[in-house]
Amino acid sequence: MVETNQGPHPRERILDASEALFAEKGYEAVTIREIVKAAGCNVAAVNYYFGQKRNLYLEVFECRWIPRAYKIQESFRENLRKSGRSDVEGIIRAFAMAFLEGPFSEKERIRHSQLMAREIARPSEAFDLIAKKVMRPFVRELVELLRKALPAPVRDHELILILLSIFSQIIYFTFARRPVSLFTGKRYTSEFRENLCDHIVAFSLRGLGMGNGGCS
Amino acid sequence: MVETNQGPHPRERILDASEALFAEKGYEAVTIREIVKAAGCNVAAVNYYFGQKRNLYLEVFECRWIPRAYKIQESFRENLRKSGRSDVEGIIRAFAMAFLEGPFSEKERIRHSQLMAREIARPSEAFDLIAKKVMRPFVRELVELLRKALPAPVRDHELILILLSIFSQIIYFTFARRPVSLFTGKRYTSEFRENLCDHIVAFSLRGLGMGNGGCS
DNA sequence: GTCTATAGCAGGATAGAC
DNA sequence: GTCTATCCTGCTATAGAC
């Protein structure tokens, strides 16, 4: 846990350390003393670089979370391009993969989802930021892609609910590891994560009425 | 917000007030002062009745959350019985309805989901409690019911993933009201909630490969 | 059982040495 | 820029009056 990240500039170390702590415990539960200890610098450093604790939290989103979110979106487009398919299954798989197997370490992906989940659960100023800069445009993009890919016209309203249903599963399976492991009896190995990814894609594809399984 | 619940015994008022606050803000973010103010009693009351803050949190689960969870399960069985159908659609609808339209006020349902979501996100001693007493037996019950209802045999492992996919949507649509409203452009009226319930049931039913829509 | 008063401590923030 | 020392607020928890 004690991440005596001695490498880069203190400001960066504080951003890294505090993001991990905010994600894990939530804003209020984290103390400045804890942060600077993990970042390997002095108590005064947070106030020196960020003025106050609250600013640090917002800077974590500005300097870490949002750039990473853009990379995830980029990874989605890359997945789609590489798969060479723009059908519904291709889109859903690229979407799920971008979150579940994206261009980051396991730890970083969890951190990312946790911070988002916290803002979803109890929105703060940070929510408005990511809603505007990240969520809104991405939802728009996905809706456009899906609309083109679907054989029959579907109402935007319905399409959005479907997207949210897919997204809810992605969030849950990244976030709720404890109950998922409890009920499935499996630890989060890379094999199991692949398994989950396949499940989400298959379930959602059928959920969209595009699946091949089960219809008799 | 200031719930000067002057009715019943102070102990009960504290349980009510603190459950609402813990659900809304999380354990660390809530202070004893805040709790007693909302409960309309004195600072010393929490320590008098519960010894320490942490115990109060656990008692909230013991005395409020778990009994409510049992009622939700009861409501599921009631839904199933009343609908007079034990097929897959009946089970899923009864499941979703028990959470989304259960035997409690809107506020109380949100409170319930939020507390659970917090324990899922960051499990504490309370998680072990509810996993053992509530989650495990209920998952077992649902798996048994579904297994009987499904036409073809499905592996337990797969069945559990499907259940979790359904559950993830229920949690998300209760919990993530802000983004859901943002993207759908709808407030959580009772009409919209019914709409959501129908969506979850339809999406999940098709996800199970039992739907009627979309297969050509 | 319920209150007031307060002990004792941890937190955020700052002043000022180096 | 980075540190130590410290202020001050607000917290949990308790002691003791009523």
Short mmCIF file of C-alpha atoms (C1' of nucleotides) in Angstrom, two decimals:
data_model
loop_
_atom_site.label_atom_id
_atom_site.label_comp_id
_atom_site.label_asym_id
_atom_site.label_seq_id
_atom_site.Cartn_x
_atom_site.Cartn_y
_atom_site.Cartn_z
CA MET A 1 0.00 0.00 0.00
CA VAL A 2 2.80 2.41 0.91
CA GLU A 3 3.73 3.56 -2.56
CA THR A 4 6.92 5.47 -1.91
CA ASN A 5 6.81 6.59 -5.49
CA GLN A 6 10.17 8.36 -5.53
CA GLY A 7 10.43 8.75 -9.28
CA PRO A 8 8.89 11.85 -10.86
CA HIS A 9 8.03 15.28 -9.60
CA PRO A 10 6.30 15.45 -6.18
CA ARG A 11 3.19 16.92 -7.73
CA GLU A 12 2.86 13.88 -9.97
CA ARG A 13 3.59 11.49 -7.13
CA ILE A 14 0.85 13.10 -5.07
CA LEU A 15 -1.61 12.80 -7.95
CA ASP A 16 -0.79 9.11 -8.37
CA ALA A 17 -0.91 8.26 -4.70
CA SER A 18 -4.05 10.21 -3.97
CA GLU A 19 -5.93 8.85 -6.95
CA ALA A 20 -5.33 5.32 -5.71
CA LEU A 21 -6.42 6.24 -2.19
CA PHE A 22 -9.51 8.23 -3.26
CA ALA A 23 -10.58 5.34 -5.47
CA GLU A 24 -10.10 2.78 -2.75
CA LYS A 25 -11.55 4.61 0.25
CA GLY A 26 -13.47 7.62 -0.94
CA TYR A 27 -12.66 11.29 -0.52
CA GLU A 28 -13.54 11.83 3.14
CA ALA A 29 -11.90 8.64 4.35
CA VAL A 30 -8.51 9.68 3.00
CA THR A 31 -6.33 12.06 4.98
CA ILE A 32 -3.66 14.40 3.66
CA ARG A 33 -1.14 12.75 5.94
CA GLU A 34 -1.93 9.40 4.39
CA ILE A 35 -1.49 10.81 0.90
CA VAL A 36 1.86 12.43 1.47
CA LYS A 37 3.15 9.35 3.22
CA ALA A 38 2.22 7.24 0.20
CA ALA A 39 3.68 9.84 -2.14
CA GLY A 40 6.87 10.00 -0.11
CA CYS A 41 6.79 13.69 0.63
CA ASN A 42 5.87 16.19 3.28
CA VAL A 43 2.53 17.14 4.88
CA ALA A 44 2.79 20.62 3.49
CA ALA A 45 3.21 19.40 -0.08
CA VAL A 46 -0.49 18.92 -0.82
CA ASN A 47 -1.32 22.42 0.27
CA TYR A 48 1.69 23.80 -1.53
CA TYR A 49 0.84 22.21 -4.88
CA PHE A 50 -2.93 22.15 -4.75
CA GLY A 51 -3.97 24.79 -2.26
CA GLN A 52 -6.41 22.51 -0.50
CA LYS A 53 -7.48 18.89 -0.34
CA ARG A 54 -10.58 19.43 -2.43
CA ASN A 55 -8.59 20.90 -5.30
CA LEU A 56 -6.32 17.89 -5.31
CA TYR A 57 -9.37 15.67 -5.78
CA LEU A 58 -10.52 17.69 -8.78
CA GLU A 59 -7.02 17.76 -10.24
CA VAL A 60 -6.94 13.97 -10.03
CA PHE A 61 -9.83 13.95 -12.46
CA GLU A 62 -8.39 16.70 -14.64
CA CYS A 63 -4.88 15.26 -14.87
CA ARG A 64 -5.36 11.52 -14.47
CA TRP A 65 -8.92 10.31 -14.86
CA ILE A 66 -10.03 12.25 -17.93
CA PRO A 67 -6.89 11.61 -19.98
CA ARG A 68 -7.24 7.91 -19.17
CA ALA A 69 -10.90 7.97 -20.16
CA TYR A 70 -9.91 9.39 -23.54
CA LYS A 71 -7.40 6.57 -23.95
CA ILE A 72 -10.13 4.05 -23.18
CA GLN A 73 -12.33 5.62 -25.82
CA GLU A 74 -9.39 5.54 -28.20
CA SER A 75 -8.90 1.90 -27.34
CA PHE A 76 -12.56 1.26 -28.16
CA ARG A 77 -12.10 2.74 -31.64
CA GLU A 78 -8.90 0.78 -32.07
CA ASN A 79 -10.65 -2.46 -31.04
CA LEU A 80 -13.38 -1.76 -33.53
CA ARG A 81 -10.94 -0.96 -36.33
CA LYS A 82 -8.77 -4.01 -35.67
CA SER A 83 -11.72 -6.37 -35.51
CA GLY A 84 -12.67 -5.12 -38.95
CA ARG A 85 -16.36 -5.31 -38.14
CA SER A 86 -18.85 -2.57 -37.51
CA ASP A 87 -21.82 -4.83 -36.72
CA VAL A 88 -23.57 -4.83 -33.37
CA GLU A 89 -21.51 -7.67 -31.92
CA GLY A 90 -18.30 -5.95 -32.94
CA ILE A 91 -19.39 -2.73 -31.25
CA ILE A 92 -20.44 -4.38 -28.02
CA ARG A 93 -17.30 -6.47 -27.81
CA ALA A 94 -15.08 -3.46 -28.51
CA PHE A 95 -16.97 -1.52 -25.85
CA ALA A 96 -16.68 -4.22 -23.20
CA MET A 97 -13.05 -4.95 -24.04
CA ALA A 98 -12.04 -1.30 -23.86
CA PHE A 99 -13.12 -1.29 -20.22
CA LEU A 100 -12.30 -4.80 -19.16
CA GLU A 101 -9.07 -5.39 -21.05
CA GLY A 102 -8.12 -1.84 -21.91
CA PRO A 103 -4.69 -0.31 -22.42
CA PHE A 104 -3.89 -0.16 -18.71
CA SER A 105 -2.78 -2.36 -15.89
CA GLU A 106 -5.38 -4.30 -13.96
CA LYS A 107 -4.85 -2.00 -10.99
CA GLU A 108 -5.30 1.14 -13.00
CA ARG A 109 -8.51 -0.10 -14.59
CA ILE A 110 -9.99 -0.90 -11.21
CA ARG A 111 -8.95 2.47 -9.89
CA HIS A 112 -10.59 4.15 -12.84
CA SER A 113 -13.90 2.31 -12.43
CA GLN A 114 -13.95 2.87 -8.70
CA LEU A 115 -13.52 6.60 -9.00
CA MET A 116 -16.25 6.73 -11.58
CA ALA A 117 -18.55 4.54 -9.52
CA ARG A 118 -18.06 6.85 -6.54
CA GLU A 119 -18.99 9.87 -8.61
CA ILE A 120 -22.00 8.03 -9.97
CA ALA A 121 -23.09 7.07 -6.48
CA ARG A 122 -22.63 10.54 -5.06
CA PRO A 123 -22.00 13.09 -7.74
CA SER A 124 -19.81 16.07 -6.92
CA GLU A 125 -18.29 18.84 -9.04
CA ALA A 126 -16.16 16.13 -10.63
CA PHE A 127 -19.27 14.46 -12.01
CA ASP A 128 -20.26 17.51 -14.03
CA LEU A 129 -16.77 17.60 -15.43
CA ILE A 130 -16.68 13.99 -16.60
CA ALA A 131 -20.30 14.01 -17.70
CA LYS A 132 -19.61 16.89 -20.05
CA LYS A 133 -16.14 16.00 -21.27
CA VAL A 134 -16.29 12.21 -21.27
CA MET A 135 -19.64 10.50 -20.81
CA ARG A 136 -21.90 12.59 -23.00
CA PRO A 137 -19.78 12.56 -26.15
CA PHE A 138 -19.02 8.86 -25.80
CA VAL A 139 -22.65 7.89 -25.36
CA ARG A 140 -23.49 9.96 -28.40
CA GLU A 141 -20.81 8.21 -30.42
CA LEU A 142 -21.99 4.77 -29.36
CA VAL A 143 -25.61 5.54 -30.09
CA GLU A 144 -24.70 6.72 -33.61
CA LEU A 145 -22.65 3.59 -34.28
CA LEU A 146 -25.34 1.27 -32.98
CA ARG A 147 -28.07 2.99 -34.91
CA LYS A 148 -26.19 2.43 -38.14
CA ALA A 149 -25.44 -1.19 -37.26
CA LEU A 150 -28.93 -2.22 -36.25
CA PRO A 151 -31.07 -3.86 -38.91
CA ALA A 152 -34.36 -2.34 -37.74
CA PRO A 153 -34.68 1.25 -36.51
CA VAL A 154 -34.67 1.48 -32.72
CA ARG A 155 -35.73 4.52 -30.74
CA ASP A 156 -32.88 6.55 -29.27
CA HIS A 157 -34.51 6.27 -25.88
CA GLU A 158 -34.46 2.49 -26.04
CA LEU A 159 -30.95 2.41 -27.43
CA ILE A 160 -29.69 4.42 -24.50
CA LEU A 161 -31.33 2.08 -21.99
CA ILE A 162 -29.66 -0.82 -23.74
CA LEU A 163 -26.30 0.91 -23.60
CA LEU A 164 -26.79 1.55 -19.90
CA SER A 165 -27.67 -2.10 -19.35
CA ILE A 166 -24.41 -3.12 -20.98
CA PHE A 167 -22.50 -0.50 -19.09
CA SER A 168 -24.04 -1.54 -15.78
CA GLN A 169 -22.69 -5.04 -16.24
CA ILE A 170 -19.23 -3.78 -17.09
CA ILE A 171 -19.18 -1.59 -14.02
CA TYR A 172 -20.53 -4.34 -11.81
CA PHE A 173 -18.13 -7.03 -12.90
CA THR A 174 -15.14 -4.73 -12.47
CA PHE A 175 -16.33 -3.19 -9.30
CA ALA A 176 -18.13 -5.87 -7.35
CA ARG A 177 -15.34 -8.39 -7.33
CA ARG A 178 -16.05 -9.58 -3.85
CA PRO A 179 -19.62 -10.80 -4.40
CA VAL A 180 -18.82 -12.00 -7.91
CA SER A 181 -16.01 -14.15 -6.53
CA LEU A 182 -18.20 -15.25 -3.68
CA PHE A 183 -20.99 -16.54 -5.91
CA THR A 184 -18.97 -17.90 -8.78
CA GLY A 185 -16.26 -19.29 -6.54
CA LYS A 186 -13.63 -17.87 -8.91
CA ARG A 187 -10.82 -15.46 -8.39
CA TYR A 188 -10.19 -12.71 -10.93
CA THR A 189 -7.54 -14.45 -13.02
CA SER A 190 -7.03 -13.27 -16.57
CA GLU A 191 -8.86 -16.40 -17.70
CA PHE A 192 -11.87 -15.55 -15.57
CA ARG A 193 -11.86 -11.97 -16.82
CA GLU A 194 -11.96 -13.21 -20.38
CA ASN A 195 -14.80 -15.47 -19.37
CA LEU A 196 -16.69 -12.50 -17.92
CA CYS A 197 -16.05 -10.43 -21.01
CA ASP A 198 -17.48 -13.17 -23.21
CA HIS A 199 -20.47 -13.51 -20.93
CA ILE A 200 -21.25 -9.79 -21.01
CA VAL A 201 -20.97 -9.70 -24.77
CA ALA A 202 -23.13 -12.77 -25.27
CA PHE A 203 -25.76 -11.74 -22.73
CA SER A 204 -25.96 -8.20 -24.07
CA LEU A 205 -26.03 -9.25 -27.68
CA ARG A 206 -28.99 -11.49 -26.97
CA GLY A 207 -30.39 -8.70 -24.82
CA LEU A 208 -30.35 -6.61 -27.93
CA GLY A 209 -32.27 -9.33 -29.69
CA MET A 210 -29.30 -10.15 -31.92
CA GLY A 211 -28.07 -13.34 -30.29
CA ASN A 212 -28.02 -16.76 -31.81
CA GLY A 213 -28.56 -18.81 -28.66
CA GLY A 214 -31.77 -19.97 -27.12
CA CYS A 215 -34.34 -19.05 -29.70
CA SER A 216 -36.28 -22.08 -30.60
CA MET B 1 -32.63 16.47 5.48
CA VAL B 2 -33.00 17.29 9.19
CA GLU B 3 -35.20 14.41 10.22
CA THR B 4 -36.23 15.43 13.68
CA ASN B 5 -37.83 12.07 14.08
CA GLN B 6 -39.39 12.65 17.47
CA GLY B 7 -41.64 9.62 17.45
CA PRO B 8 -40.25 6.36 18.79
CA HIS B 9 -37.47 5.49 21.16
CA PRO B 10 -34.19 7.40 20.71
CA ARG B 11 -32.35 4.21 19.84
CA GLU B 12 -34.72 3.65 16.94
CA ARG B 13 -34.54 7.25 15.84
CA ILE B 14 -30.75 7.02 15.77
CA LEU B 15 -30.91 3.86 13.71
CA ASP B 16 -33.23 5.48 11.20
CA ALA B 17 -31.33 8.73 10.93
CA SER B 18 -27.91 7.11 10.73
CA GLU B 19 -28.97 4.58 8.12
CA ALA B 20 -30.10 7.37 5.84
CA LEU B 21 -26.87 9.28 6.38
CA PHE B 22 -24.56 6.27 6.00
CA ALA B 23 -26.34 5.34 2.79
CA GLU B 24 -26.11 8.82 1.38
CA LYS B 25 -22.57 9.78 2.36
CA GLY B 26 -20.69 6.68 3.46
CA TYR B 27 -19.48 5.74 6.92
CA GLU B 28 -16.46 8.02 7.29
CA ALA B 29 -18.19 11.08 5.89
CA VAL B 30 -20.89 10.96 8.56
CA THR B 31 -20.25 12.40 12.01
CA ILE B 32 -21.91 11.47 15.27
CA ARG B 33 -22.98 15.08 15.70
CA GLU B 34 -24.75 14.97 12.38
CA ILE B 35 -26.54 11.76 13.32
CA VAL B 36 -27.82 12.94 16.69
CA LYS B 37 -28.93 16.22 15.21
CA ALA B 38 -30.98 14.38 12.58
CA ALA B 39 -32.31 11.99 15.22
CA GLY B 40 -33.24 14.87 17.49
CA CYS B 41 -31.20 13.79 20.48
CA ASN B 42 -27.98 14.40 22.28
CA VAL B 43 -24.33 13.84 21.27
CA ALA B 44 -23.90 11.32 24.02
CA ALA B 45 -26.80 9.20 22.84
CA VAL B 46 -24.91 7.27 20.17
CA ASN B 47 -22.24 6.23 22.60
CA TYR B 48 -24.80 5.45 25.24
CA TYR B 49 -26.88 3.15 23.04
CA PHE B 50 -24.21 1.70 20.77
CA GLY B 51 -20.91 2.09 22.57
CA GLN B 52 -19.12 3.46 19.54
CA LYS B 53 -19.79 4.73 16.06
CA ARG B 54 -18.67 1.54 14.37
CA ASN B 55 -21.13 -0.56 16.36
CA LEU B 56 -23.95 1.71 15.30
CA TYR B 57 -23.06 1.03 11.68
CA LEU B 58 -23.21 -2.71 12.22
CA GLU B 59 -26.46 -2.43 14.16
CA VAL B 60 -27.96 -0.56 11.22
CA PHE B 61 -27.42 -3.71 9.18
CA GLU B 62 -28.55 -6.02 11.93
CA CYS B 63 -31.70 -4.11 12.86
CA ARG B 64 -32.69 -2.36 9.65
CA TRP B 65 -31.00 -3.62 6.51
CA ILE B 66 -31.24 -7.36 7.02
CA PRO B 67 -34.89 -7.40 8.10
CA ARG B 68 -35.70 -5.26 5.07
CA ALA B 69 -33.75 -7.61 2.82
CA TYR B 70 -35.85 -10.49 4.10
CA LYS B 71 -38.98 -8.55 3.31
CA ILE B 72 -37.73 -7.95 -0.21
CA GLN B 73 -37.13 -11.67 -0.61
CA GLU B 74 -40.58 -12.28 0.77
CA SER B 75 -41.95 -9.80 -1.72
CA PHE B 76 -40.18 -11.69 -4.51
CA ARG B 77 -41.94 -14.91 -3.48
CA GLU B 78 -45.22 -13.04 -3.20
CA ASN B 79 -44.76 -11.52 -6.66
CA LEU B 80 -44.07 -14.96 -8.05
CA ARG B 81 -47.06 -16.50 -6.32
CA LYS B 82 -49.44 -13.73 -7.35
CA SER B 83 -48.33 -13.80 -10.98
CA GLY B 84 -49.18 -17.49 -10.95
CA ARG B 85 -46.26 -18.33 -13.21
CA SER B 86 -43.02 -20.08 -12.42
CA ASP B 87 -41.47 -19.70 -15.88
CA VAL B 88 -38.31 -17.75 -16.51
CA GLU B 89 -40.04 -14.49 -17.35
CA GLY B 90 -42.12 -14.71 -14.20
CA ILE B 91 -39.01 -15.25 -12.10
CA ILE B 92 -37.07 -12.39 -13.62
CA ARG B 93 -39.98 -10.00 -13.38
CA ALA B 94 -40.64 -10.95 -9.78
CA PHE B 95 -36.95 -10.48 -9.02
CA ALA B 96 -36.70 -7.07 -10.66
CA MET B 97 -40.00 -5.90 -9.18
CA ALA B 98 -39.04 -6.93 -5.67
CA PHE B 99 -36.15 -4.50 -5.83
CA LEU B 100 -37.55 -1.77 -8.00
CA GLU B 101 -41.13 -1.65 -6.79
CA GLY B 102 -40.78 -3.50 -3.50
CA PRO B 103 -42.83 -3.14 -0.32
CA PHE B 104 -41.12 0.08 0.74
CA SER B 105 -41.11 3.74 -0.01
CA GLU B 106 -39.00 5.04 -2.84
CA LYS B 107 -36.62 6.61 -0.33
CA GLU B 108 -36.20 3.44 1.64
CA ARG B 109 -35.46 1.36 -1.46
CA ILE B 110 -32.76 3.78 -2.55
CA ARG B 111 -31.29 3.78 0.91
CA HIS B 112 -31.23 0.01 0.88
CA SER B 113 -29.47 -0.25 -2.48
CA GLN B 114 -27.00 2.44 -1.60
CA LEU B 115 -25.91 0.75 1.59
CA MET B 116 -25.51 -2.51 -0.27
CA ALA B 117 -23.61 -0.86 -3.10
CA ARG B 118 -21.24 0.69 -0.59
CA GLU B 119 -20.55 -2.67 1.00
CA ILE B 120 -20.05 -4.21 -2.42
CA ALA B 121 -17.62 -1.47 -3.39
CA ARG B 122 -15.65 -1.67 -0.19
CA PRO B 123 -16.62 -4.68 1.89
CA SER B 124 -16.39 -4.41 5.66
CA GLU B 125 -17.54 -6.69 8.47
CA ALA B 126 -21.08 -5.86 7.39
CA PHE B 127 -20.47 -7.50 4.04
CA ASP B 128 -19.69 -10.87 5.60
CA LEU B 129 -22.89 -10.57 7.56
CA ILE B 130 -25.15 -9.86 4.63
CA ALA B 131 -23.32 -12.27 2.33
CA LYS B 132 -23.97 -15.10 4.73
CA LYS B 133 -27.44 -14.24 5.93
CA VAL B 134 -28.95 -12.63 2.84
CA MET B 135 -27.09 -12.90 -0.44
CA ARG B 136 -25.96 -16.51 -0.43
CA PRO B 137 -29.30 -18.11 0.43
CA PHE B 138 -31.17 -15.88 -1.99
CA VAL B 139 -28.82 -16.63 -4.88
CA ARG B 140 -29.18 -20.31 -4.11
CA GLU B 141 -32.96 -20.02 -4.16
CA LEU B 142 -32.97 -18.15 -7.46
CA VAL B 143 -30.59 -20.61 -9.09
CA GLU B 144 -32.81 -23.52 -8.07
CA LEU B 145 -35.93 -21.81 -9.39
CA LEU B 146 -34.30 -20.88 -12.67
CA ARG B 147 -32.82 -24.30 -13.18
CA LYS B 148 -36.26 -25.85 -12.91
CA ALA B 149 -37.79 -23.24 -15.22
CA LEU B 150 -35.24 -23.43 -18.01
CA PRO B 151 -36.06 -25.73 -20.91
CA ALA B 152 -32.47 -26.85 -21.53
CA PRO B 153 -30.01 -27.58 -18.71
CA VAL B 154 -27.68 -24.65 -18.03
CA ARG B 155 -24.50 -24.88 -16.02
CA ASP B 156 -24.72 -23.41 -12.51
CA HIS B 157 -21.71 -21.26 -13.30
CA GLU B 158 -23.42 -19.71 -16.28
CA LEU B 159 -26.69 -19.31 -14.43
CA ILE B 160 -24.95 -17.34 -11.72
CA LEU B 161 -23.34 -15.00 -14.22
CA ILE B 162 -26.73 -14.40 -15.75
CA LEU B 163 -28.22 -13.65 -12.36
CA LEU B 164 -25.41 -11.20 -11.67
CA SER B 165 -26.01 -9.51 -15.01
CA ILE B 166 -29.64 -8.99 -14.08
CA PHE B 167 -28.72 -7.84 -10.63
CA SER B 168 -26.12 -5.41 -11.95
CA GLN B 169 -28.79 -3.65 -13.97
CA ILE B 170 -31.14 -3.45 -11.02
CA ILE B 171 -28.42 -1.96 -8.86
CA TYR B 172 -27.32 0.44 -11.57
CA PHE B 173 -30.74 1.79 -12.41
CA THR B 174 -31.56 2.36 -8.75
CA PHE B 175 -28.19 3.69 -7.83
CA ALA B 176 -26.94 5.67 -10.78
CA ARG B 177 -29.90 7.97 -11.11
CA ARG B 178 -27.85 10.97 -12.04
CA PRO B 179 -26.23 9.56 -15.20
CA VAL B 180 -29.38 7.65 -16.11
CA SER B 181 -31.38 10.86 -15.97
CA LEU B 182 -28.63 12.69 -17.81
CA PHE B 183 -28.60 10.32 -20.76
CA THR B 184 -32.27 9.49 -21.00
CA GLY B 185 -33.35 13.02 -20.21
CA LYS B 186 -35.98 11.64 -17.82
CA ARG B 187 -36.58 12.15 -14.15
CA TYR B 188 -37.38 9.20 -11.93
CA THR B 189 -41.15 9.41 -11.99
CA SER B 190 -43.14 6.30 -11.22
CA GLU B 191 -43.88 6.02 -14.92
CA PHE B 192 -40.19 6.06 -15.78
CA ARG B 193 -39.44 3.50 -13.09
CA GLU B 194 -42.02 1.17 -14.59
CA ASN B 195 -40.43 1.80 -17.95
CA LEU B 196 -37.03 0.84 -16.52
CA CYS B 197 -38.45 -2.26 -14.90
CA ASP B 198 -39.91 -3.40 -18.21
CA HIS B 199 -36.65 -2.69 -19.96
CA ILE B 200 -34.61 -4.73 -17.48
CA VAL B 201 -37.00 -7.64 -17.71
CA ALA B 202 -37.12 -7.59 -21.50
CA PHE B 203 -33.39 -7.13 -21.93
CA SER B 204 -32.56 -9.85 -19.41
CA LEU B 205 -35.10 -12.26 -20.74
CA ARG B 206 -33.61 -11.97 -24.19
CA GLY B 207 -30.17 -12.09 -22.55
CA LEU B 208 -31.18 -15.46 -21.25
CA GLY B 209 -32.04 -16.48 -24.76
CA MET B 210 -35.74 -16.63 -23.92
CA GLY B 211 -36.90 -13.46 -25.55
CA ASN B 212 -39.31 -13.14 -28.40
CA GLY B 213 -37.87 -10.02 -30.02
CA GLY B 214 -35.27 -9.71 -32.71
CA CYS B 215 -34.61 -13.29 -33.71
CA SER B 216 -35.10 -13.60 -37.40
"C1'" DG C 1 -32.15 7.65 30.43
"C1'" DT C 2 -30.91 11.93 28.96
"C1'" DC C 3 -28.40 15.88 29.32
"C1'" DT C 4 -23.95 19.34 29.53
"C1'" DA C 5 -19.26 19.78 29.66
"C1'" DT C 6 -15.01 18.49 28.43
"C1'" DA C 7 -11.08 15.47 27.72
"C1'" DG C 8 -8.12 13.92 24.22
"C1'" DC C 9 -6.91 13.54 19.74
"C1'" DA C 10 -6.70 13.74 14.57
"C1'" DG C 11 -7.56 16.41 10.81
"C1'" DG C 12 -6.66 20.44 7.37
"C1'" DA C 13 -4.17 24.32 6.77
"C1'" DT C 14 -0.32 27.76 7.46
"C1'" DA C 15 3.97 30.28 8.99
"C1'" DG C 16 8.45 30.48 8.61
"C1'" DA C 17 13.20 28.14 8.77
"C1'" DC C 18 16.35 26.23 5.52
"C1'" DG D 1 10.76 23.86 -3.21
"C1'" DT D 2 10.78 21.32 0.73
"C1'" DC D 3 10.86 20.84 5.40
"C1'" DT D 4 9.32 21.26 10.75
"C1'" DA D 5 6.45 23.16 13.97
"C1'" DT D 6 2.16 24.64 15.12
"C1'" DC D 7 -2.54 26.62 14.98
"C1'" DC D 8 -7.22 25.67 15.21
"C1'" DT D 9 -11.20 23.33 14.19
"C1'" DG D 10 -14.09 19.51 14.65
"C1'" DC D 11 -14.18 14.82 15.79
"C1'" DT D 12 -15.10 10.59 19.04
"C1'" DA D 13 -15.75 9.27 23.41
"C1'" DT D 14 -16.47 9.80 28.44
"C1'" DA D 15 -17.43 11.73 33.07
"C1'" DG D 16 -20.69 13.24 35.88
"C1'" DA D 17 -24.94 16.31 36.90
"C1'" DC D 18 -29.84 15.85 36.86
#
